[in-house]
PDB file of C-alpha atoms in Angstrom:
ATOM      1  CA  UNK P   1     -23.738 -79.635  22.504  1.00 69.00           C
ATOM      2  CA  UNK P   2     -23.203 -78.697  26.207  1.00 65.00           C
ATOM      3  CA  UNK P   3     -25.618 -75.795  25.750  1.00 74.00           C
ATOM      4  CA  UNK P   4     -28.006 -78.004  24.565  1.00 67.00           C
ATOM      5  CA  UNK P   5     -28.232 -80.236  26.697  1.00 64.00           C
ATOM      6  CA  UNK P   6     -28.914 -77.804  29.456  1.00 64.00           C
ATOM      7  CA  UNK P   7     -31.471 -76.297  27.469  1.00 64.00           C
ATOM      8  CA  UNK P   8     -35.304 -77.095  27.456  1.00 60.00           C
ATOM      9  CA  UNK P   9     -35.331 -79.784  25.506  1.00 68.00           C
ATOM     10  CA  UNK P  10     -37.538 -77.280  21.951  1.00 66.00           C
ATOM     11  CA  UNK P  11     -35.116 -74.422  22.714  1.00 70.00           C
ATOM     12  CA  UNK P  12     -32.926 -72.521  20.431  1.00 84.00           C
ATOM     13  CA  UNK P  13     -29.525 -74.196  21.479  1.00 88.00           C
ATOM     14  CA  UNK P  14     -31.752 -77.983  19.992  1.00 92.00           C
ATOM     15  CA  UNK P  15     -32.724 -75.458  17.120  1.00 91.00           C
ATOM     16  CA  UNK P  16     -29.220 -74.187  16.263  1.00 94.00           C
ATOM     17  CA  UNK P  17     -27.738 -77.903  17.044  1.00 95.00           C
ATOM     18  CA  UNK P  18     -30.621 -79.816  14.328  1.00 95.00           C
ATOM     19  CA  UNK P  19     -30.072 -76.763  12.147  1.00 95.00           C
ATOM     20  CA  UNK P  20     -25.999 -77.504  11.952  1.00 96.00           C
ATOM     21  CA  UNK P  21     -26.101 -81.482  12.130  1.00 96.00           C
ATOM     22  CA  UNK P  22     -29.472 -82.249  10.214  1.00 96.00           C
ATOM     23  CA  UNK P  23     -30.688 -79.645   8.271  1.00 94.00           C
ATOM     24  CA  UNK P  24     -34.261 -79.924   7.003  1.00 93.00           C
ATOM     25  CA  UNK P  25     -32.867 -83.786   6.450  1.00 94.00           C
ATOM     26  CA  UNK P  26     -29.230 -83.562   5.246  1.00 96.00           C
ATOM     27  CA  UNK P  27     -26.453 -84.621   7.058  1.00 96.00           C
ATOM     28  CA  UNK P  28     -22.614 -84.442   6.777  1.00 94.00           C
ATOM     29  CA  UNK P  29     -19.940 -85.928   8.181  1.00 93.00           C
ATOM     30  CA  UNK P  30     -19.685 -83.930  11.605  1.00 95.00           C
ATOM     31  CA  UNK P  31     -23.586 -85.459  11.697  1.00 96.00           C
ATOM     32  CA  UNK P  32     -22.197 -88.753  12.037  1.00 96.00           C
ATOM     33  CA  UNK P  33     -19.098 -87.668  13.955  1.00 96.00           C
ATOM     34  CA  UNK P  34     -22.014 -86.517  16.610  1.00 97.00           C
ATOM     35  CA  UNK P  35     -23.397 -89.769  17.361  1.00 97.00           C
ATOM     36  CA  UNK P  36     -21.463 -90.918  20.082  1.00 97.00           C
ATOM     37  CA  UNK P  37     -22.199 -87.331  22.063  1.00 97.00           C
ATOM     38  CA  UNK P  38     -25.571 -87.957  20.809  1.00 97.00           C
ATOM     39  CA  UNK P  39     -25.902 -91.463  22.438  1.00 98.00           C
ATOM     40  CA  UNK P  40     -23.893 -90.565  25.686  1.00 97.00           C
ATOM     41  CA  UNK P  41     -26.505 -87.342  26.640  1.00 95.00           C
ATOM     42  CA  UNK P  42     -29.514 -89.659  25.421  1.00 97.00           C
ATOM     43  CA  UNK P  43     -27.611 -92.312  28.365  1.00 96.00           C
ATOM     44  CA  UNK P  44     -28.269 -89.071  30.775  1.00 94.00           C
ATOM     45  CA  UNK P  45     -31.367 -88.821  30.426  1.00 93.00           C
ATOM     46  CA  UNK P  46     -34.280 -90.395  32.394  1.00 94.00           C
ATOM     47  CA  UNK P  47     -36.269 -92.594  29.923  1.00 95.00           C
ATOM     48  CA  UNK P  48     -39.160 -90.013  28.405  1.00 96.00           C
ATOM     49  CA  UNK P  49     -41.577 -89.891  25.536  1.00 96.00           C
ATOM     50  CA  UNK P  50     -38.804 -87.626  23.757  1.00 95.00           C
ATOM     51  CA  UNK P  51     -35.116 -87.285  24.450  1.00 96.00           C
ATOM     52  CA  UNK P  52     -34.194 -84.727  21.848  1.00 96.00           C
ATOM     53  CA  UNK P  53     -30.378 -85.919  21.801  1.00 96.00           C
ATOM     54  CA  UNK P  54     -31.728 -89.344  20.629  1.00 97.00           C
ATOM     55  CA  UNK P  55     -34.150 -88.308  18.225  1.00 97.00           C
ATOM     56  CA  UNK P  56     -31.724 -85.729  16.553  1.00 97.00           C
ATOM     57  CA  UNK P  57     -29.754 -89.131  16.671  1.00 98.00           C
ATOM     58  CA  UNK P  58     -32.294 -90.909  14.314  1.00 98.00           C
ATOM     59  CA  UNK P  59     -33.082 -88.383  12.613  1.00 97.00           C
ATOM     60  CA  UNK P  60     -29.259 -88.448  11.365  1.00 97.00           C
ATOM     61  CA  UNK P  61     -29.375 -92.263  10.736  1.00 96.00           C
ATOM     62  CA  UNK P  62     -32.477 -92.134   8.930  1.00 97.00           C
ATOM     63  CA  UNK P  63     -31.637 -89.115   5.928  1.00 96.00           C
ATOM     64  CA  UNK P  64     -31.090 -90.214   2.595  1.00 92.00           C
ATOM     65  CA  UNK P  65     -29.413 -87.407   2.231  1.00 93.00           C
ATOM     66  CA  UNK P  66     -26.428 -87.105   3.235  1.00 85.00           C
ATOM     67  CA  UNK P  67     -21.998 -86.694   3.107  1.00 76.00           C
ATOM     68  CA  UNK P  68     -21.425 -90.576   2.706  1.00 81.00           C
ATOM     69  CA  UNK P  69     -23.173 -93.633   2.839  1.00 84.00           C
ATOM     70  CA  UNK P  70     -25.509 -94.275   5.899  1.00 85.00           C
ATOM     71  CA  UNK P  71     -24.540 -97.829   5.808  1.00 91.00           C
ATOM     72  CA  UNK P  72     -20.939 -97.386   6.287  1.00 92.00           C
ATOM     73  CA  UNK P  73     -21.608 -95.085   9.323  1.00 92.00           C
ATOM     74  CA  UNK P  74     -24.151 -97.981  11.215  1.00 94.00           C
ATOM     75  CA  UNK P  75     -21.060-100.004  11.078  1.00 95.00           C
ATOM     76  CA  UNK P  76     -19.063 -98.016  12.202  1.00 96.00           C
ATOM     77  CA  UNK P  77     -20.458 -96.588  14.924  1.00 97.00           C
ATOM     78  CA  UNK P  78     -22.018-100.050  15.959  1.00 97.00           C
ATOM     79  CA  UNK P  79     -22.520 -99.595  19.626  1.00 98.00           C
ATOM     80  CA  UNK P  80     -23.707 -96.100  20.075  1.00 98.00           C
ATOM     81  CA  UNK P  81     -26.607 -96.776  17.263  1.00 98.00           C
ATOM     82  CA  UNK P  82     -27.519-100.586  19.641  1.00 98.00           C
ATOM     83  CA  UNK P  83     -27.278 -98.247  22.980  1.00 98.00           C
ATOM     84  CA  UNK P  84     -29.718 -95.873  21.100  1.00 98.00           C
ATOM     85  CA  UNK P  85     -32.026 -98.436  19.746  1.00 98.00           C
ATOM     86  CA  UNK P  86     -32.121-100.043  23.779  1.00 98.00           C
ATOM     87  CA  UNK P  87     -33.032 -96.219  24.749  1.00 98.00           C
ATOM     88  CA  UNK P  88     -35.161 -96.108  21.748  1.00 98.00           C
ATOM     89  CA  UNK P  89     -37.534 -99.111  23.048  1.00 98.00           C
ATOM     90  CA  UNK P  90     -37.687 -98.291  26.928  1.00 98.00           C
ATOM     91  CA  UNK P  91     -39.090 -94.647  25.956  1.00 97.00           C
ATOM     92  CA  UNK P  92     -41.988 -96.073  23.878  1.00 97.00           C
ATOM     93  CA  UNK P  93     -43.239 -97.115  26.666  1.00 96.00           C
ATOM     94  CA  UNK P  94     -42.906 -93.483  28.328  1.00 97.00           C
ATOM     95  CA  UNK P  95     -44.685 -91.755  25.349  1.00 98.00           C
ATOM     96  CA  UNK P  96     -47.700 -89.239  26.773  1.00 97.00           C
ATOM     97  CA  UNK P  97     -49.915 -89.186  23.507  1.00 97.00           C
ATOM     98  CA  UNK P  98     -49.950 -90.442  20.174  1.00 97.00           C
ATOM     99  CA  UNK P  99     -47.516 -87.653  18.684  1.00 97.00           C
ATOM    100  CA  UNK P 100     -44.834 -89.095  20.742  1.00 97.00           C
ATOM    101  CA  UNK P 101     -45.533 -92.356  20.136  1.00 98.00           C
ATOM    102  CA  UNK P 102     -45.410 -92.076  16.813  1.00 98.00           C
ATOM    103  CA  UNK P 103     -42.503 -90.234  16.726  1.00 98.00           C
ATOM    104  CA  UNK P 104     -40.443 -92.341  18.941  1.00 98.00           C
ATOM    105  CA  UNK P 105     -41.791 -95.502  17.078  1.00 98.00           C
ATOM    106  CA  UNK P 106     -39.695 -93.631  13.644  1.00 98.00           C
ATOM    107  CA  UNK P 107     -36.531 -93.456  15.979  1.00 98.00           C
ATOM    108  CA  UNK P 108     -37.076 -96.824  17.077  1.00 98.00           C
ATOM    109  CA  UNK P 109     -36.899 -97.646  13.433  1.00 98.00           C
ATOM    110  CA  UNK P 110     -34.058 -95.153  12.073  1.00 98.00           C
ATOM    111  CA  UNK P 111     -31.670 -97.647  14.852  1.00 98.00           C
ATOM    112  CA  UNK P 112     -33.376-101.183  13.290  1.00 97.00           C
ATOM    113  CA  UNK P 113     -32.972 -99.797   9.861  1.00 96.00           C
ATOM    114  CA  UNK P 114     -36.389 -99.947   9.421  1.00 97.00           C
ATOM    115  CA  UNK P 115     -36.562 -98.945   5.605  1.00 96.00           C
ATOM    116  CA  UNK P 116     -38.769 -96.229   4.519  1.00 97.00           C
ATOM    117  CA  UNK P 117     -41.032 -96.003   8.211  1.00 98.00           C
ATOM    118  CA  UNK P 118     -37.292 -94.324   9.697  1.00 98.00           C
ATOM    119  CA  UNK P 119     -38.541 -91.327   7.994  1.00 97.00           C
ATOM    120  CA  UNK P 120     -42.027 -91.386   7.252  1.00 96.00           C
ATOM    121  CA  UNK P 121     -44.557 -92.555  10.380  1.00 97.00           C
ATOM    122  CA  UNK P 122     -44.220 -88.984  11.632  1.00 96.00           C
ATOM    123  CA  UNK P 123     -46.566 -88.114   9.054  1.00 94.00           C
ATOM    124  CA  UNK P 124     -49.128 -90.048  10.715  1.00 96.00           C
ATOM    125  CA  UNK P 125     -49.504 -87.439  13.490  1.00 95.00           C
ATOM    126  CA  UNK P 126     -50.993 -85.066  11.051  1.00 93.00           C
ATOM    127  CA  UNK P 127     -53.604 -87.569   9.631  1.00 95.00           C
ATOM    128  CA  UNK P 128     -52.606 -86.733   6.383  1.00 96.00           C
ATOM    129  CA  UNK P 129     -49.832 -88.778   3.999  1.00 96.00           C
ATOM    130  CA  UNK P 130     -48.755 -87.196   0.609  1.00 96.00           C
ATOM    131  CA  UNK P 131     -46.813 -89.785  -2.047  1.00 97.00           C
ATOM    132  CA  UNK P 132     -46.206 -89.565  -5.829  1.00 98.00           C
ATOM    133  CA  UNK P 133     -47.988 -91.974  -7.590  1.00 98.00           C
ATOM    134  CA  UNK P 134     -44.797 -94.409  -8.690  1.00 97.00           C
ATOM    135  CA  UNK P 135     -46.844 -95.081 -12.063  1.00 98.00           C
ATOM    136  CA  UNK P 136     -47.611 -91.826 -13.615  1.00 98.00           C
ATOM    137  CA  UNK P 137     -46.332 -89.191 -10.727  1.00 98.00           C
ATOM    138  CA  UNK P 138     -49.583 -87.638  -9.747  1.00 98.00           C
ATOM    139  CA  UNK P 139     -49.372 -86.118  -6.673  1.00 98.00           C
ATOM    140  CA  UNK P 140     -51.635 -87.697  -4.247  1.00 98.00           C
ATOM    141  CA  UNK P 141     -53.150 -86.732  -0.330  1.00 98.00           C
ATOM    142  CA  UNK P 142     -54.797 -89.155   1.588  1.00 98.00           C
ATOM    143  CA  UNK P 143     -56.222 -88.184   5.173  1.00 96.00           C
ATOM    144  CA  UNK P 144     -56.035 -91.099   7.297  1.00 96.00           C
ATOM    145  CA  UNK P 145     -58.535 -89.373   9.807  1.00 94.00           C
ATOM    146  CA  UNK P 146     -62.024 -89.691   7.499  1.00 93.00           C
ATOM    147  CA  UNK P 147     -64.110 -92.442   8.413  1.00 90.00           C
ATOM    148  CA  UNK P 148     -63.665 -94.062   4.566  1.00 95.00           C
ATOM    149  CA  UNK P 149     -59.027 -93.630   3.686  1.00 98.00           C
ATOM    150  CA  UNK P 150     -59.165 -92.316   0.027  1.00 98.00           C
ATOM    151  CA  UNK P 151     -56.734 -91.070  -2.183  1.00 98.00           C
ATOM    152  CA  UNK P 152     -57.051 -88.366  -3.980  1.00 98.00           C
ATOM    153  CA  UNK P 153     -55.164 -85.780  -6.484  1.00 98.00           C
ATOM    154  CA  UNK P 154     -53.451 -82.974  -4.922  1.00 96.00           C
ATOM    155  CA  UNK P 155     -54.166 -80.504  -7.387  1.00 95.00           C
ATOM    156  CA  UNK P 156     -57.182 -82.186  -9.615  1.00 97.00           C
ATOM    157  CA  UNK P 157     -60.277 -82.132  -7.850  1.00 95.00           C
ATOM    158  CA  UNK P 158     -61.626 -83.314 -11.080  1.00 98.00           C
ATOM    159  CA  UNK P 159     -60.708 -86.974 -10.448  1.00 98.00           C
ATOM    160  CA  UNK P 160     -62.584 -89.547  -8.405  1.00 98.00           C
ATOM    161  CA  UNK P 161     -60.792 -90.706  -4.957  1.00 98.00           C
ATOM    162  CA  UNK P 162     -60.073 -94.185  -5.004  1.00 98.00           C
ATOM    163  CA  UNK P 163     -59.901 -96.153  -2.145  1.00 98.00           C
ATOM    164  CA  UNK P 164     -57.245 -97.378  -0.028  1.00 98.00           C
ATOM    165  CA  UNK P 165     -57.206-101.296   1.047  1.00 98.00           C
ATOM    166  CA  UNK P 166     -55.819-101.696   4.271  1.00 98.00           C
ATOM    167  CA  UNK P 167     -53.078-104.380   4.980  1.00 97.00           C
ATOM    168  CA  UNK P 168     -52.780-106.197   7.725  1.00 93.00           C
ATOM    169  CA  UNK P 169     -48.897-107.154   7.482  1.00 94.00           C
ATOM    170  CA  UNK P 170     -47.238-110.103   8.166  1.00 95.00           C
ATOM    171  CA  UNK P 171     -45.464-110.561  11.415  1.00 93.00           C
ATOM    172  CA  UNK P 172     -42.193-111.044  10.378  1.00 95.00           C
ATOM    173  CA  UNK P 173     -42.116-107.786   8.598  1.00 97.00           C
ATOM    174  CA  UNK P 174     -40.920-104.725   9.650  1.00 97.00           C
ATOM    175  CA  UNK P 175     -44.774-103.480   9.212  1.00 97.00           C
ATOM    176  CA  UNK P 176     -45.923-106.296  11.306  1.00 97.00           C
ATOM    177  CA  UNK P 177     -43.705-105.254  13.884  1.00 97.00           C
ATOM    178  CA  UNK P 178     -45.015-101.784  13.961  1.00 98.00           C
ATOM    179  CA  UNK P 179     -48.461-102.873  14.440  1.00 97.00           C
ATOM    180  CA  UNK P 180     -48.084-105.238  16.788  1.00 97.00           C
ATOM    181  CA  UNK P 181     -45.828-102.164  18.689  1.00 97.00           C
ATOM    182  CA  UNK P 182     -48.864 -99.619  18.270  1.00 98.00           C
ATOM    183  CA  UNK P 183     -51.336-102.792  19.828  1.00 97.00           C
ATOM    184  CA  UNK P 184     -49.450-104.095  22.452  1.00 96.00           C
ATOM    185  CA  UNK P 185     -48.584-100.579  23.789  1.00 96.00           C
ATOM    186  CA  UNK P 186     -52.701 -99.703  23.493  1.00 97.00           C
ATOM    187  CA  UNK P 187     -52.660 -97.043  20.923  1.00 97.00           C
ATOM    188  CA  UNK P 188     -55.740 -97.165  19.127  1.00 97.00           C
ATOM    189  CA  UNK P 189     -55.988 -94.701  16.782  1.00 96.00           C
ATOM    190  CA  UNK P 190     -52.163 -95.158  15.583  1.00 97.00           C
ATOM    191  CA  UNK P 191     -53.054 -98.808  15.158  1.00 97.00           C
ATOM    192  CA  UNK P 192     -56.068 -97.654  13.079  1.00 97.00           C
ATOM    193  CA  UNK P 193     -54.009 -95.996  11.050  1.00 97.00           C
ATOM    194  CA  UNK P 194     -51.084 -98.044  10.085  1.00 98.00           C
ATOM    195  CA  UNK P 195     -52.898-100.678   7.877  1.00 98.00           C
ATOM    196  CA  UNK P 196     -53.842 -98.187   5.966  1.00 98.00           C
ATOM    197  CA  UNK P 197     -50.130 -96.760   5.608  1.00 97.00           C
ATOM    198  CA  UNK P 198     -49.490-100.401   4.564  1.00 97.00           C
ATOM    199  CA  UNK P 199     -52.025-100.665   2.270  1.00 98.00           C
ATOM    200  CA  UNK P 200     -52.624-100.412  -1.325  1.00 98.00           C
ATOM    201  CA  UNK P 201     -54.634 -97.977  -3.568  1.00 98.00           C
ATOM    202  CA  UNK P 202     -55.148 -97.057  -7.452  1.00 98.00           C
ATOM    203  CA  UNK P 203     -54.106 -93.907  -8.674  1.00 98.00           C
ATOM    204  CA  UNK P 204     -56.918 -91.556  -9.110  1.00 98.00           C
ATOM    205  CA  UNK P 205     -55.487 -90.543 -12.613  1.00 98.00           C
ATOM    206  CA  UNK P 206     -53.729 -93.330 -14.287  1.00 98.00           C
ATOM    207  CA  UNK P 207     -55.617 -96.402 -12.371  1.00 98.00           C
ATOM    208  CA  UNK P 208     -52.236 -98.477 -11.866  1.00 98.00           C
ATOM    209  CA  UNK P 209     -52.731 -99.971  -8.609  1.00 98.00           C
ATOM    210  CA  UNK P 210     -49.760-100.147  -6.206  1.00 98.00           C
ATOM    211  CA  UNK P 211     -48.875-100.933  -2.556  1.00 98.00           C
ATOM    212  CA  UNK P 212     -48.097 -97.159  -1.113  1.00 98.00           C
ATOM    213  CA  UNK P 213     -45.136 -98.006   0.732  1.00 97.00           C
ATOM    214  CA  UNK P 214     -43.482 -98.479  -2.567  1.00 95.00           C
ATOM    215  CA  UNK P 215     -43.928 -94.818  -3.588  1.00 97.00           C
ATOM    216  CA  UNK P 216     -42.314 -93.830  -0.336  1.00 96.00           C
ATOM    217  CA  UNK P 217     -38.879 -92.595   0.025  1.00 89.00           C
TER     218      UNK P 217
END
């Protein structure tokens, strides 16, 4: 970890270090075992749009895949994960483009247990958000960067896109939060984007209707 943190913060010591504590999303225990090294070089750092020490941090909070229950290693390392979350928040505001924002709006959310958005807004940065249809498991794209958000099948050109609804969520959800995050920090084309993440769409195949959160993991 002492190599890394000397390192620039995308060179191969942060490789080797993500490779051995969160690999392509699974974790173990010496993941969680990291956290409080994890926290104290994020505390070293001068607030930024990315601190890689705190996002490897989120990143390790946020699998579903891992050595032992994620909920069992919040509590337990209580302190480190509200320290994070405090970092978390004061680098938003530090973010140089949307990418970053986006990506340290996820981390934001892997320390507030923010349900599924602790491991999927990052897909937002590449317009583009793929889902199994919870219904009948058609695998559907939608690219949030066309003027009119559709769904359609990944491998079917055959079948109509159907349109997304956008939602504009409550407030006292953790989607309403996000928003109003994205606004208040003047990000337009994130904020664009969300209520569509939030929204709700048929499936181009079977026709059930469902709220696309829901078929997100």
């Amino acid at each position: 970890m002492a190599e890394a943190e000397r390192a620039a913060d995308d060179g191969d010591p942060w490789n080797e270090l993500w490779r051995r504590l969160c690999h392509q999303g699974t974790v173990y225990s010496a993941s969680y075992a990291a956290l409080p090294a994890l926290a104290e070089m994020s505390r070293r750092r001068a607030p930024s749009g990315y601190v890689p020490a705190l996002h490897l941090a989120a990143a390790i909070l946020a699998s579903n895949d891992g050595a032992e229950d994620a909920a069992a290693a919040r509590r337990r390392y209580e302190t480190e994960v509200a320290d994070l979350r405090t970092m978390a928040s004061v680098n938003l505001q530090h973010a140089k483009d949307d990418t970053e924002f986006v990506y340290g709006l996820q981390a934001l959310m892997a320390f507030e247990d923010g349900g599924v958005w602790q491991r999927n807004l990052d897909r937002l940065t590449d317009g583009e958000l793929e889902f199994d249809c919870p219904s009948c498991g058609e695998h559907l794209l939608i690219n949030l960067n066309d003027s009119e958000v559709t769904a359609e099948s990944f491998s079917d050109g055959s079948l109509a896109a159907t349109a997304v609804t956008p939602v504009e969520a409550p407030a006292a959800t953790v989607e309403g939060r996000l928003l109003a995050l994205a606004r208040a920090s003047d990000w337009p084309e994130v904020t664009r984007k969300l209520p569509y993440v939030f929204g709700t769409v048929a499936c181009p195949r079977c026709h059930a209707s469902f709220a696309i959160p829901k078929a997100l993991t």
